């Protein structure tokens, strides 16, 4: 698993935990602030996972079978 994917999953879990704790612990305006922080963490995690998928696709696309190096002949003098 790539670092970006691990980071994304971690941020999603952290954001969900922050939202759940904010819901359980606060009953005032602090809930809104904490929920927004959690939502930002979840969105950032989703963005990291999206970037890791794009990076994996670009690596796979670069390894095409027709992109083999061409051998060159050495010229004897």
Coordinates of N, CA and C in Angstrom, one line a residue:
X1 N 0.9 -1.2 0.0 CA 0.0 0.0 0.0 C 0.9 1.2 0.0
X2 N 0.6 2.2 -0.9 CA 1.4 3.4 -1.0 C 1.2 4.3 0.2
X3 N 2.2 5.2 0.4 CA 2.1 6.1 1.5 C 0.9 7.0 1.4
X4 N 0.6 7.5 0.2 CA -0.5 8.4 0.0 C -1.8 7.8 0.4
X5 N -2.0 6.5 0.0 CA -3.2 5.8 0.4 C -3.3 5.6 1.9
X6 N -2.2 5.2 2.5 CA -2.3 5.1 4.0 C -2.6 6.4 4.7
X7 N -2.0 7.5 4.1 CA -2.3 8.8 4.7 C -3.8 9.2 4.5
X8 N -4.3 8.9 3.3 CA -5.7 9.2 3.1 C -6.7 8.4 4.0
X9 N -6.4 7.1 4.2 CA -7.2 6.3 5.1 C -7.1 6.8 6.5
X10 N -5.9 7.2 6.9 CA -5.7 7.7 8.2 C -6.5 9.0 8.5
X11 N -6.5 9.9 7.5 CA -7.2 11.2 7.6 C -8.7 10.9 7.6
X12 N -9.2 9.9 6.8 CA -10.6 9.6 6.9 C -11.1 9.1 8.2
X13 N -10.3 8.2 8.8 CA -10.6 7.6 10.1 C -10.5 8.7 11.2
X14 N -9.5 9.6 11.1 CA -9.3 10.7 12.1 C -10.5 11.6 12.0
X15 N -10.9 12.0 10.8 CA -12.1 12.9 10.6 C -13.4 12.3 11.1
X16 N -13.6 11.0 10.9 CA -14.8 10.3 11.4 C -14.8 10.3 12.9
X17 N -13.6 10.1 13.5 CA -13.5 10.1 14.9 C -13.7 11.4 15.5
X18 N -13.2 12.5 14.9 CA -13.4 13.8 15.4 C -14.9 14.2 15.3
X19 N -15.6 13.8 14.2 CA -17.0 14.1 14.1 C -17.8 13.3 15.2
X20 N -17.5 12.1 15.4 CA -18.2 11.3 16.4 C -18.0 11.8 17.8
X21 N -16.7 12.2 18.1 CA -16.5 12.7 19.4 C -17.1 14.1 19.6
X22 N -17.1 14.9 18.6 CA -17.8 16.2 18.7 C -19.3 16.0 18.9
X23 N -19.9 15.0 18.3 CA -21.3 14.8 18.5 C -21.6 14.3 19.9
X24 N -20.7 13.5 20.4 CA -20.9 12.9 21.8 C -20.6 13.9 22.9
X25 N -19.6 14.7 22.7 CA -19.1 15.5 23.8 C -19.6 17.0 23.9
X26 N -20.0 17.5 22.8 CA -20.4 18.9 22.8 C -21.9 19.0 22.5
X27 N -22.5 20.1 23.0 CA -23.9 20.4 22.7 C -24.1 21.8 22.4
X28 N -23.0 22.5 21.9 CA -23.1 23.9 21.6 C -22.4 24.2 20.3
X29 N -21.9 25.4 20.1 CA -21.3 25.8 18.9 C -20.0 25.1 18.6
X30 N -19.4 24.5 19.6 CA -18.2 23.7 19.4 C -18.4 22.5 18.5
X31 N -19.6 22.0 18.5 CA -19.9 20.9 17.6 C -19.7 21.3 16.1
X32 N -20.2 22.5 15.8 CA -20.1 22.9 14.4 C -18.6 23.0 14.0
X33 N -17.8 23.7 14.8 CA -16.4 23.8 14.5 C -15.7 22.5 14.4
X34 N -16.0 21.6 15.4 CA -15.3 20.3 15.3 C -15.8 19.5 14.1
X35 N -17.0 19.6 13.8 CA -17.6 18.8 12.7 C -16.9 19.3 11.4
X36 N -16.7 20.6 11.3 CA -16.0 21.2 10.1 C -14.6 20.7 10.0
X37 N -13.9 20.7 11.1 CA -12.5 20.1 11.1 C -12.5 18.7 10.7
X38 N -13.4 17.9 11.2 CA -13.5 16.5 10.8 C -13.9 16.3 9.3
X39 N -14.8 17.2 8.8 CA -15.1 17.1 7.4 C -14.0 17.5 6.5
X40 N -13.2 18.5 6.9 CA -12.0 18.8 6.2 C -11.0 17.7 6.1
X41 N -10.8 17.0 7.3 CA -9.9 15.8 7.3 C -10.4 14.7 6.4
X42 N -11.7 14.4 6.4 CA -12.2 13.4 5.5 C -12.0 13.8 4.1
X43 N -12.3 15.0 3.7 CA -12.1 15.4 2.3 C -10.6 15.4 1.9
X44 N -9.7 15.8 2.8 CA -8.3 15.7 2.5 C -7.9 14.2 2.3
X45 N -8.4 13.3 3.1 CA -8.1 11.9 3.0 C -8.6 11.4 1.6
X46 N -9.8 11.8 1.2 CA -10.3 11.3 0.0 C -9.5 11.9 -1.2
X47 N -9.0 13.1 -1.1 CA -8.1 13.7 -2.1 C -6.8 12.9 -2.2
X48 N -6.2 12.5 -1.0 CA -5.0 11.7 -1.0 C -5.2 10.4 -1.7
X49 N -6.3 9.7 -1.4 CA -6.6 8.4 -2.1 C -6.7 8.6 -3.6
X50 N -7.4 9.7 -4.0 CA -7.5 10.0 -5.4 C -6.2 10.2 -6.1
X51 N -5.3 10.9 -5.4 CA -3.9 11.1 -5.9 C -3.2 9.8 -6.0
X52 N -3.3 8.9 -5.1 CA -2.6 7.7 -5.1 C -3.1 6.8 -6.3
X53 N -4.4 6.8 -6.6 CA -4.9 6.1 -7.7 C -4.4 6.7 -9.0
X54 N -4.3 8.0 -9.1 CA -3.8 8.6 -10.3 C -2.4 8.3 -10.5
X55 N -1.6 8.3 -9.5 CA -0.2 8.0 -9.6 C 0.0 6.5 -10.0
X56 N -0.8 5.6 -9.5 CA -0.7 4.2 -9.9 C -1.1 4.0 -11.4
X57 N -2.1 4.8 -11.8 CA -2.5 4.7 -13.2 C -1.4 5.2 -14.2
X58 N -0.7 6.3 -13.8 CA 0.3 6.9 -14.6 C 1.5 6.0 -14.7
X59 N 1.8 5.3 -13.6 CA 3.0 4.3 -13.6 C 2.6 3.2 -14.5
X60 N 1.4 2.7 -14.5 CA 1.0 1.5 -15.3 C 1.0 1.9 -16.8
X61 N 0.6 3.2 -17.1 CA 0.5 3.6 -18.5 C 1.9 3.8 -19.0
X62 N 2.8 4.1 -18.2 CA 4.2 4.4 -18.7 C 4.9 3.1 -19.1
X63 N 4.5 1.9 -18.6 CA 5.1 0.7 -18.9 C 4.4 -0.1 -20.0
X64 N 4.4 0.5 -21.2 CA 3.7 -0.1 -22.3 C 4.7 -1.0 -23.0
X65 N 4.3 -2.1 -23.6 CA 5.2 -3.1 -24.2 C 5.9 -2.5 -25.5
X66 N 5.3 -1.5 -26.1 CA 6.0 -1.0 -27.3 C 7.0 0.1 -27.0
X67 N 7.2 0.3 -25.7 CA 8.2 1.3 -25.3 C 9.5 0.7 -24.9
X68 N 9.8 -0.5 -25.5 CA 11.1 -1.2 -25.3 C 12.2 -0.4 -25.9
X69 N 13.3 -0.4 -25.2 CA 14.5 0.4 -25.8 C 15.0 -0.3 -27.0
X70 N 15.4 0.4 -28.0 CA 15.9 -0.1 -29.3 C 17.4 -0.3 -29.1
X71 N 17.9 -1.5 -29.5 CA 19.3 -1.7 -29.4 C 20.0 -1.0 -30.6
X72 N 21.1 -0.4 -30.4 CA 21.8 0.2 -31.5 C 23.1 -0.6 -31.7
X73 N 23.5 -0.6 -33.0 CA 24.7 -1.3 -33.4 C 25.9 -0.4 -33.2
X74 N 26.9 -1.0 -32.7 CA 28.2 -0.3 -32.6 C 28.9 -0.3 -34.0
X75 N 29.4 0.8 -34.4 CA 30.0 0.9 -35.6 C 31.5 0.7 -35.4
X76 N 32.0 -0.3 -36.3 CA 33.5 -0.6 -36.2 C 34.2 0.3 -37.1
X77 N 35.4 0.7 -36.6 CA 36.2 1.6 -37.4 C 37.5 0.9 -37.8

